[in-house]
Amino acid sequence: MATNALTVRELIAAQGDRIKRVKRLDRFAVFFISLGGIGIVASVLGILVFILSEAWPLFRPSQAAASGTVTLSLPAGGLGAEELRSRRSPHGTGAGFTPASEPVGQPLILGTDEYQLYLYDLTRNAEVHFFRLETGQLAHSFPFPGLGGAEVISASRSLLGDFVAAGTTDGRVGLGQIRFRPKYDANQRLEDLEIELRERGLVTLDPAGRPVRQVSYREDSGRKAVAGLVADDEIALWHRGEDETETQTTLRTRDGEKITELRLGRVDALVAGTEKGNVYHWEIEPETRLTDVAWVGASPVTALEWSLGGTTFLVGNQAGELSGWFRVRLCDEDADKALVKAHSFTAQGAPVRAITAATRDRSFASLGADGGVMLHHATSERLVLALPGAVPDAELLLVTPKSDGLIVSQAGGRMARFTVSNPHPEVTWNALFGKVWYEGYAKPEYVWQSTGATDDFETKFSLVPLAFGTLKGTLYALLFAIPIAVGGALYTSQFMHPNLKARVKPTVEIMAALPSVVIGFIAGLWLASVIERNVVAVLLMLVILPLSGTAGILVWNRLPQRLSQQLKPGMELFVLVPMMALGAWFAVALGPWVEASFFTPDFKLWLSATFALTYDQRNSLVVGIAMGFAVIPIIFTISEDAFSAVPSSLGAASLALGASRWQTATRVVLPTASPGVFSAVMIGFGRAVGETMIVLMATGNTPVLDWSIFNGMRTLSANIAVEIPEAHHGGTLYRILFLAAALLFAMTFVVNTIAEVIRQRLREKYRAI
């Protein structure tokens, strides 16, 4: 007995040790599983934080800081001629130099190089001075070429190219160009700049010799245009085309309106503002003609400037109002263009004294009579910076070539400098998600176009077409996938013979392993062309295939009883498949006849003529089919598991009460499994929303807002894949792509959250069954 008792105690002790080991292993497993779950959540949150950290700088406010005031000074005794020649560029124009001994007068124009080493001005004595911007000391001085000491009373500088014009008291205009060439030391570090003042010609703008009160000069690809104000209501215009033909024209305002400002655009357009608040627009090429007269406001126009690109011009008036205008066709393509007020900006708060445009983007700065400086973006209408009363006695305003600074001239040769941090001026919530009136568009639109063929391209960053394209592609994919996947899963779980099911389900699951790039490749290169040739037949299949399946069921039900009793449950598949194949063949055979009979001359031309819809070869129909095939395995597998998990007792009870197998499947099994089916659909939705390669290869990637199944789209994920190689790190496009990724993340999160709420409600509803 003692031996037996000892044995029992040993057994109990051994069992206790095993239980302890199992508990330790269980705690260990729980720890690592929990750690893995926490790690996954942390990783997802980390990815989200990284995405948001890259996108957040888009919305940081721009900053400006005063970086001091430089006083431009000329040596009291002047630089010696030999000393000055030794410090001049060997390319400098003008053989002699008269040492300056007078203080710096009021400059007519200001300019600087992109490195901000030199600041140059043009004064009334026809001298172009180059000062060291850091110290204000004179470094070089050249007489303006061709003027011969004439008095200059007006001047202008082009936005690009540093083309300079000097208008004189005797009706002439001297033309020149200032060029800077960097010089590097042995370590390829910037050492200095060579300065060159090139002569570009001399134009007798007014043969009568009247003073040129204001002047504007543009040059582009061998074409030149010079406009000068020679009377209150009269502009003298000189133009030379590519064929070297020169023309001179006199332009006048209506009813003798006094002209207050004038500016040339891209050699082919001229605008002038008047004291009555009107703006006149002349077209110069191919012939000079007045195209528009627009009323800006009740106050006189006090400032005019063209923004980068020469399509939009900016207007400021005595009331401090700022607006942007361009010409566009408002009706059909054959109608003439009309001048429209496309943009309104935050008011200056004082009479606008000057407007100057940036050379790298569509930003521009405005100077008020009270010395306030404001920086705007022309396209997004964003007020980037406001410096109220920054320079009380301001006279001229300059935006530095890299748009990283402002220079404001004051009396006595003083130059107030500001450092500007303005990396993303074009980004606003309205620019990203609202309608913006872009150049060349008849009205405000949602547009995505990040790059163009020229440097002065107007970027368009609306995310609305991309989000729309994502939802559009997902919708068509799910419309194709859900009926097939859910219906197939229901049939497989409730009707198919187990032996056949054991082969079908793994086969469908293997389809999920098919790379999406392969599906996209096949869809883009083969399926798209097949559907294009047989589009009517494909549309007929939408009607004929369901009828063929129904006919197959009718044939199955009409089989002789003796034969049907010998067939296993689920064998009806061998009748349905041939019937549907026959239906597909019939649709393909019938398609050409239907197209020739009802869609003359062919379906694509009929579609365009009747509904004004364009048929693209790579369209939403192709994407729906291709992406549907990628989504079907996911929805099928999860739905089939949900159907199979329904207790068999429910189906048996339904059949015992006299319901048919179909009634049992649709009215008992399907509602009970609806939470799982809904989860399957939502997971398929997430798969479709994030799909990249199929959409990238099977659509035209055109970001359009159109529900038509016959054209393409561009999705958020495909756009990221297309654009990211062209986006430089830290740039606006780079950060907007991260914002698109955050939007995609948010869309998926919101949809999955809603889906989970609905799933839980369905689960509670059918729990009692």
Tab-separated table of N, CA and C in Angstrom, residues 204-322:
chain	number	residue	atom	x	y	z
A	204	THR	N	14.455	104.050	-81.705
A	204	THR	CA	13.830	105.374	-81.672
A	204	THR	C	12.333	105.148	-81.571
A	205	LEU	N	11.844	105.172	-80.366
A	205	LEU	CA	10.452	104.795	-80.132
A	205	LEU	C	9.487	105.874	-80.590
A	206	ASP	N	9.868	107.129	-80.387
A	206	ASP	CA	8.995	108.238	-80.788
A	206	ASP	C	9.780	109.174	-81.701
A	207	PRO	N	9.495	109.170	-83.002
A	207	PRO	CA	10.231	110.050	-83.923
A	207	PRO	C	10.105	111.520	-83.561
A	208	ALA	N	9.011	111.883	-82.879
A	208	ALA	CA	8.831	113.288	-82.496
A	208	ALA	C	9.731	113.688	-81.342
A	209	GLY	N	10.406	112.760	-80.745
A	209	GLY	CA	11.352	113.060	-79.687
A	209	GLY	C	10.734	113.342	-78.336
A	210	ARG	N	9.508	112.893	-78.121
A	210	ARG	CA	8.893	113.111	-76.812
A	210	ARG	C	9.507	112.168	-75.781
A	211	PRO	N	9.534	112.591	-74.523
A	211	PRO	CA	10.126	111.747	-73.481
A	211	PRO	C	9.358	110.428	-73.330
A	212	VAL	N	10.089	109.378	-73.077
A	212	VAL	CA	9.495	108.070	-72.829
A	212	VAL	C	9.255	107.976	-71.319
A	213	ARG	N	8.021	108.227	-70.889
A	213	ARG	CA	7.706	108.322	-69.459
A	213	ARG	C	7.778	106.958	-68.762
A	214	GLN	N	7.280	105.946	-69.441
A	214	GLN	CA	7.380	104.572	-68.954
A	214	GLN	C	7.813	103.698	-70.112
A	215	VAL	N	8.500	102.619	-69.797
A	215	VAL	CA	8.983	101.740	-70.849
A	215	VAL	C	8.869	100.294	-70.383
A	216	SER	N	8.647	99.406	-71.341
A	216	SER	CA	8.625	97.968	-71.073
A	216	SER	C	9.269	97.262	-72.254
A	217	TYR	N	10.075	96.228	-71.958
A	217	TYR	CA	10.874	95.563	-72.999
A	217	TYR	C	10.846	94.063	-72.747
A	218	ARG	N	10.574	93.326	-73.821
A	218	ARG	CA	10.611	91.867	-73.768
A	218	ARG	C	11.344	91.335	-74.990
A	219	GLU	N	12.069	90.235	-74.758
A	219	GLU	CA	12.792	89.574	-75.849
A	219	GLU	C	12.693	88.076	-75.656
A	220	ASP	N	12.398	87.361	-76.746
A	220	ASP	CA	12.248	85.910	-76.638
A	220	ASP	C	12.469	85.278	-78.007
A	221	SER	N	13.444	84.382	-78.094
A	221	SER	CA	13.713	83.606	-79.313
A	221	SER	C	13.860	84.497	-80.549
A	222	GLY	N	14.610	85.557	-80.414
A	222	GLY	CA	14.854	86.444	-81.548
A	222	GLY	C	13.790	87.499	-81.757
A	223	ARG	N	12.672	87.401	-81.091
A	223	ARG	CA	11.617	88.412	-81.200
A	223	ARG	C	11.809	89.463	-80.114
A	224	LYS	N	11.494	90.699	-80.454
A	224	LYS	CA	11.632	91.797	-79.507
A	224	LYS	C	10.396	92.679	-79.570
A	225	ALA	N	10.093	93.264	-78.425
A	225	ALA	CA	9.012	94.236	-78.361
A	225	ALA	C	9.366	95.283	-77.326
A	226	VAL	N	9.120	96.553	-77.683
A	226	VAL	CA	9.356	97.675	-76.783
A	226	VAL	C	8.118	98.553	-76.817
A	227	ALA	N	7.604	98.876	-75.633
A	227	ALA	CA	6.456	99.764	-75.525
A	227	ALA	C	6.815	100.899	-74.589
A	228	GLY	N	6.422	102.142	-74.970
A	228	GLY	CA	6.726	103.296	-74.148
A	228	GLY	C	5.557	104.256	-74.099
A	229	LEU	N	5.368	104.857	-72.954
A	229	LEU	CA	4.321	105.855	-72.786
A	229	LEU	C	4.898	107.205	-73.179
A	230	VAL	N	4.351	107.799	-74.240
A	230	VAL	CA	4.879	109.069	-74.752
A	230	VAL	C	3.889	110.209	-74.581
A	231	ALA	N	2.657	109.912	-74.194
A	231	ALA	CA	1.653	110.929	-73.889
A	231	ALA	C	0.680	110.337	-72.887
A	232	ASP	N	-0.215	111.156	-72.350
A	232	ASP	CA	-1.133	110.659	-71.325
A	232	ASP	C	-1.943	109.469	-71.793
A	233	ASP	N	-2.352	109.477	-73.055
A	233	ASP	CA	-3.211	108.404	-73.574
A	233	ASP	C	-2.605	107.709	-74.780
A	234	GLU	N	-1.278	107.788	-74.926
A	234	GLU	CA	-0.643	107.272	-76.144
A	234	GLU	C	0.558	106.396	-75.801
A	235	ILE	N	0.581	105.233	-76.426
A	235	ILE	CA	1.688	104.290	-76.268
A	235	ILE	C	2.341	104.083	-77.630
A	236	ALA	N	3.660	104.204	-77.663
A	236	ALA	CA	4.421	103.899	-78.869
A	236	ALA	C	4.940	102.468	-78.753
A	237	LEU	N	4.638	101.640	-79.755
A	237	LEU	CA	5.001	100.222	-79.716
A	237	LEU	C	5.911	99.897	-80.893
A	238	TRP	N	7.028	99.269	-80.572
A	238	TRP	CA	7.971	98.789	-81.602
A	238	TRP	C	8.082	97.278	-81.461
A	239	HIS	N	8.049	96.590	-82.611
A	239	HIS	CA	8.068	95.127	-82.585
A	239	HIS	C	8.924	94.602	-83.718
A	240	ARG	N	9.716	93.590	-83.422
A	240	ARG	CA	10.489	92.906	-84.459
A	240	ARG	C	10.238	91.409	-84.322
A	241	GLY	N	9.763	90.793	-85.431
A	241	GLY	CA	9.420	89.385	-85.415
A	241	GLY	C	10.594	88.496	-85.726
A	242	GLU	N	10.312	87.202	-85.833
A	242	GLU	CA	11.370	86.240	-86.127
A	242	GLU	C	11.973	86.448	-87.505
A	243	ASP	N	11.180	87.023	-88.422
A	243	ASP	CA	11.692	87.272	-89.774
A	243	ASP	C	12.404	88.605	-89.895
A	244	GLU	N	12.746	89.230	-88.755
A	244	GLU	CA	13.473	90.502	-88.686
A	244	GLU	C	12.649	91.685	-89.194
A	245	THR	N	11.357	91.492	-89.418
A	245	THR	CA	10.502	92.596	-89.851
A	245	THR	C	10.163	93.478	-88.660
A	246	GLU	N	10.398	94.770	-88.813
A	246	GLU	CA	10.134	95.713	-87.741
A	246	GLU	C	8.874	96.514	-88.033
A	247	THR	N	8.062	96.706	-86.999
A	247	THR	CA	6.846	97.504	-87.128
A	247	THR	C	6.767	98.463	-85.950
A	248	GLN	N	6.203	99.648	-86.233
A	248	GLN	CA	5.963	100.628	-85.182
A	248	GLN	C	4.498	101.024	-85.216
A	249	THR	N	3.870	101.020	-84.050
A	249	THR	CA	2.437	101.255	-83.946
A	249	THR	C	2.173	102.233	-82.816
A	250	THR	N	1.164	103.037	-83.006
A	250	THR	CA	0.704	103.947	-81.957
A	250	THR	C	-0.605	103.426	-81.400
A	251	LEU	N	-0.670	103.267	-80.103
A	251	LEU	CA	-1.863	102.754	-79.435
A	251	LEU	C	-2.430	103.840	-78.527
A	252	ARG	N	-3.756	103.940	-78.525
A	252	ARG	CA	-4.417	104.956	-77.697
A	252	ARG	C	-5.580	104.340	-76.939
A	253	THR	N	-5.874	104.935	-75.819
A	253	THR	CA	-7.027	104.515	-75.040
A	253	THR	C	-8.285	105.208	-75.554
A	254	ARG	N	-9.417	104.711	-75.112
A	254	ARG	CA	-10.684	105.292	-75.534
A	254	ARG	C	-10.974	106.565	-74.740
A	255	ASP	N	-11.501	107.525	-75.424
A	255	ASP	CA	-11.938	108.779	-74.800
A	255	ASP	C	-10.815	109.471	-74.042
A	256	GLY	N	-9.599	109.246	-74.468
A	256	GLY	CA	-8.467	109.947	-73.871
A	256	GLY	C	-8.157	109.578	-72.440
A	257	GLU	N	-8.492	108.320	-72.028
A	257	GLU	CA	-8.178	107.895	-70.661
A	257	GLU	C	-6.676	107.996	-70.405
A	258	LYS	N	-6.330	108.514	-69.245
A	258	LYS	CA	-4.927	108.663	-68.893
A	258	LYS	C	-4.347	107.320	-68.458
A	259	ILE	N	-3.247	106.962	-69.076
A	259	ILE	CA	-2.579	105.699	-68.776
A	259	ILE	C	-1.675	105.890	-67.563
A	260	THR	N	-1.794	104.978	-66.613
A	260	THR	CA	-0.982	105.045	-65.403
A	260	THR	C	0.131	103.996	-65.357
A	261	GLU	N	-0.099	102.837	-65.975
A	261	GLU	CA	0.899	101.772	-65.967
A	261	GLU	C	0.804	100.980	-67.271
A	262	LEU	N	1.944	100.412	-67.707
A	262	LEU	CA	1.931	99.519	-68.867
A	262	LEU	C	2.982	98.436	-68.679
A	263	ARG	N	2.680	97.257	-69.243
A	263	ARG	CA	3.623	96.140	-69.188
A	263	ARG	C	3.441	95.255	-70.409
A	264	LEU	N	4.570	94.804	-70.956
A	264	LEU	CA	4.563	93.819	-72.031
A	264	LEU	C	4.582	92.426	-71.430
A	265	GLY	N	3.890	91.481	-72.138
A	265	GLY	CA	3.919	90.088	-71.727
A	265	GLY	C	5.015	89.342	-72.456
A	266	ARG	N	4.687	88.180	-73.031
A	266	ARG	CA	5.685	87.362	-73.728
A	266	ARG	C	5.850	87.836	-75.164
A	267	VAL	N	6.237	89.085	-75.358
A	267	VAL	CA	6.463	89.692	-76.669
A	267	VAL	C	5.164	89.835	-77.464
A	268	ASP	N	4.154	89.046	-77.130
A	268	ASP	CA	2.952	89.007	-77.964
A	268	ASP	C	1.748	89.684	-77.324
A	269	ALA	N	1.910	90.318	-76.153
A	269	ALA	CA	0.765	90.936	-75.489
A	269	ALA	C	1.221	92.159	-74.704
A	270	LEU	N	0.323	93.133	-74.614
A	270	LEU	CA	0.591	94.370	-73.894
A	270	LEU	C	-0.649	94.736	-73.094
A	271	VAL	N	-0.452	95.126	-71.829
A	271	VAL	CA	-1.561	95.605	-71.007
A	271	VAL	C	-1.218	96.992	-70.488
A	272	ALA	N	-2.258	97.781	-70.292
A	272	ALA	CA	-2.090	99.128	-69.768
A	272	ALA	C	-3.244	99.419	-68.825
A	273	GLY	N	-2.935	100.032	-67.684
A	273	GLY	CA	-3.956	100.436	-66.728
A	273	GLY	C	-4.180	101.933	-66.793
A	274	THR	N	-5.382	102.354	-66.443
A	274	THR	CA	-5.739	103.766	-66.564
A	274	THR	C	-6.212	104.324	-65.224
A	275	GLU	N	-6.360	105.658	-65.193
A	275	GLU	CA	-6.798	106.317	-63.967
A	275	GLU	C	-8.270	106.062	-63.671
A	276	LYS	N	-9.042	105.567	-64.639
A	276	LYS	CA	-10.447	105.244	-64.420
A	276	LYS	C	-10.652	103.805	-63.958
A	277	GLY	N	-9.575	103.085	-63.716
A	277	GLY	CA	-9.688	101.725	-63.226
A	277	GLY	C	-9.876	100.684	-64.300
A	278	ASN	N	-9.592	101.025	-65.551
A	278	ASN	CA	-9.706	100.073	-66.653
A	278	ASN	C	-8.348	99.477	-66.986
A	279	VAL	N	-8.383	98.284	-67.545
A	279	VAL	CA	-7.181	97.639	-68.073
A	279	VAL	C	-7.419	97.338	-69.538
A	280	TYR	N	-6.503	97.802	-70.395
A	280	TYR	CA	-6.551	97.552	-71.829
A	280	TYR	C	-5.588	96.419	-72.161
A	281	HIS	N	-6.041	95.517	-73.020
A	281	HIS	CA	-5.201	94.403	-73.442
A	281	HIS	C	-5.095	94.411	-74.960
A	282	TRP	N	-3.853	94.507	-75.451
A	282	TRP	CA	-3.594	94.442	-76.894
A	282	TRP	C	-2.865	93.139	-77.219
A	283	GLU	N	-3.262	92.538	-78.291
A	283	GLU	CA	-2.540	91.394	-78.843
A	283	GLU	C	-1.585	91.916	-79.895
A	284	ILE	N	-0.309	91.540	-79.807
A	284	ILE	CA	0.713	92.080	-80.706
A	284	ILE	C	0.968	91.158	-81.892
A	285	GLU	N	0.926	89.887	-81.677
A	285	GLU	CA	1.174	88.923	-82.750
A	285	GLU	C	-0.081	88.105	-82.995
A	286	PRO	N	-0.407	87.797	-84.252
A	286	PRO	CA	0.342	88.106	-85.492
A	286	PRO	C	0.192	89.557	-85.943
A	287	GLU	N	-0.840	90.253	-85.445
A	287	GLU	CA	-0.990	91.665	-85.742
A	287	GLU	C	-1.490	92.366	-84.494
A	288	THR	N	-1.191	93.635	-84.410
A	288	THR	CA	-1.558	94.385	-83.218
A	288	THR	C	-3.035	94.760	-83.273
A	289	ARG	N	-3.752	94.400	-82.196
A	289	ARG	CA	-5.175	94.753	-82.114
A	289	ARG	C	-5.598	94.791	-80.657
A	290	LEU	N	-6.533	95.676	-80.368
A	290	LEU	CA	-7.102	95.753	-79.030
A	290	LEU	C	-8.101	94.622	-78.868
A	291	THR	N	-7.888	93.764	-77.870
A	291	THR	CA	-8.766	92.608	-77.685
A	291	THR	C	-9.770	92.801	-76.561
A	292	ASP	N	-9.372	93.475	-75.481
A	292	ASP	CA	-10.251	93.575	-74.319
A	292	ASP	C	-10.028	94.884	-73.597
A	293	VAL	N	-11.092	95.352	-72.987
A	293	VAL	CA	-11.037	96.438	-72.018
A	293	VAL	C	-11.835	95.972	-70.813
A	294	ALA	N	-11.183	95.821	-69.686
A	294	ALA	CA	-11.832	95.293	-68.486
A	294	ALA	C	-11.771	96.317	-67.362
A	295	TRP	N	-12.850	96.383	-66.612
A	295	TRP	CA	-12.906	97.300	-65.470
A	295	TRP	C	-12.404	96.573	-64.238
A	296	VAL	N	-11.355	97.098	-63.638
A	296	VAL	CA	-10.743	96.480	-62.471
A	296	VAL	C	-11.394	96.973	-61.185
A	297	GLY	N	-11.629	98.248	-61.100
A	297	GLY	CA	-12.215	98.841	-59.903
A	297	GLY	C	-12.384	100.331	-60.088
A	298	ALA	N	-12.987	100.963	-59.082
A	298	ALA	CA	-13.256	102.395	-59.189
A	298	ALA	C	-11.999	103.235	-59.019
A	299	SER	N	-10.948	102.660	-58.469
A	299	SER	CA	-9.719	103.408	-58.210
A	299	SER	C	-8.748	103.282	-59.385
A	300	PRO	N	-7.867	104.250	-59.558
A	300	PRO	CA	-6.871	104.167	-60.633
A	300	PRO	C	-5.950	102.968	-60.463
A	301	VAL	N	-5.533	102.407	-61.569
A	301	VAL	CA	-4.556	101.313	-61.555
A	301	VAL	C	-3.184	101.908	-61.255
A	302	THR	N	-2.522	101.370	-60.248
A	302	THR	CA	-1.226	101.919	-59.832
A	302	THR	C	-0.063	100.949	-60.037
A	303	ALA	N	-0.337	99.689	-60.327
A	303	ALA	CA	0.748	98.721	-60.505
A	303	ALA	C	0.281	97.604	-61.431
A	304	LEU	N	1.179	97.181	-62.323
A	304	LEU	CA	0.924	96.078	-63.245
A	304	LEU	C	2.172	95.211	-63.321
A	305	GLU	N	1.970	93.911	-63.433
A	305	GLU	CA	3.097	92.998	-63.660
A	305	GLU	C	2.565	91.674	-64.171
A	306	TRP	N	3.358	91.016	-65.024
A	306	TRP	CA	3.022	89.680	-65.509
A	306	TRP	C	3.674	88.657	-64.592
A	307	SER	N	2.932	87.613	-64.253
A	307	SER	CA	3.519	86.541	-63.455
A	307	SER	C	4.352	85.638	-64.360
A	308	LEU	N	5.066	84.735	-63.746
A	308	LEU	CA	5.912	83.813	-64.494
A	308	LEU	C	5.089	83.069	-65.543
A	309	GLY	N	5.594	83.035	-66.763
A	309	GLY	CA	4.876	82.397	-67.858
A	309	GLY	C	4.247	83.379	-68.816
A	310	GLY	N	3.998	84.609	-68.352
A	310	GLY	CA	3.472	85.635	-69.240
A	310	GLY	C	2.042	85.417	-69.682
A	311	THR	N	1.258	84.659	-68.933
A	311	THR	CA	-0.151	84.451	-69.278
A	311	THR	C	-1.080	85.219	-68.341
A	312	THR	N	-0.771	85.230	-67.067
A	312	THR	CA	-1.558	85.951	-66.071
A	312	THR	C	-0.874	87.266	-65.750
A	313	PHE	N	-1.638	88.362	-65.758
A	313	PHE	CA	-1.068	89.623	-65.302
A	313	PHE	C	-1.771	90.059	-64.027
A	314	LEU	N	-1.015	90.729	-63.178
A	314	LEU	CA	-1.446	91.108	-61.837
A	314	LEU	C	-1.689	92.605	-61.803
A	315	VAL	N	-2.771	93.001	-61.149
A	315	VAL	CA	-3.186	94.401	-61.130
A	315	VAL	C	-3.347	94.854	-59.691
A	316	GLY	N	-2.786	96.021	-59.377
A	316	GLY	CA	-3.003	96.666	-58.092
A	316	GLY	C	-3.516	98.075	-58.324
A	317	ASN	N	-4.359	98.570	-57.423
A	317	ASN	CA	-4.916	99.907	-57.642
A	317	ASN	C	-4.781	100.771	-56.401
A	318	GLN	N	-5.319	101.983	-56.517
A	318	GLN	CA	-5.189	102.976	-55.469
A	318	GLN	C	-5.890	102.533	-54.186
A	319	ALA	N	-6.920	101.690	-54.307
A	319	ALA	CA	-7.649	101.216	-53.131
A	319	ALA	C	-6.959	100.046	-52.439
A	320	GLY	N	-5.844	99.597	-52.965
A	320	GLY	CA	-5.126	98.480	-52.362
A	320	GLY	C	-5.615	97.124	-52.801
A	321	GLU	N	-6.485	97.064	-53.811
A	321	GLU	CA	-7.005	95.784	-54.293
A	321	GLU	C	-5.990	95.115	-55.225
A	322	LEU	N	-5.909	93.802	-55.134
A	322	LEU	CA	-5.002	93.014	-55.965
A	322	LEU	C	-5.796	91.914	-56.651
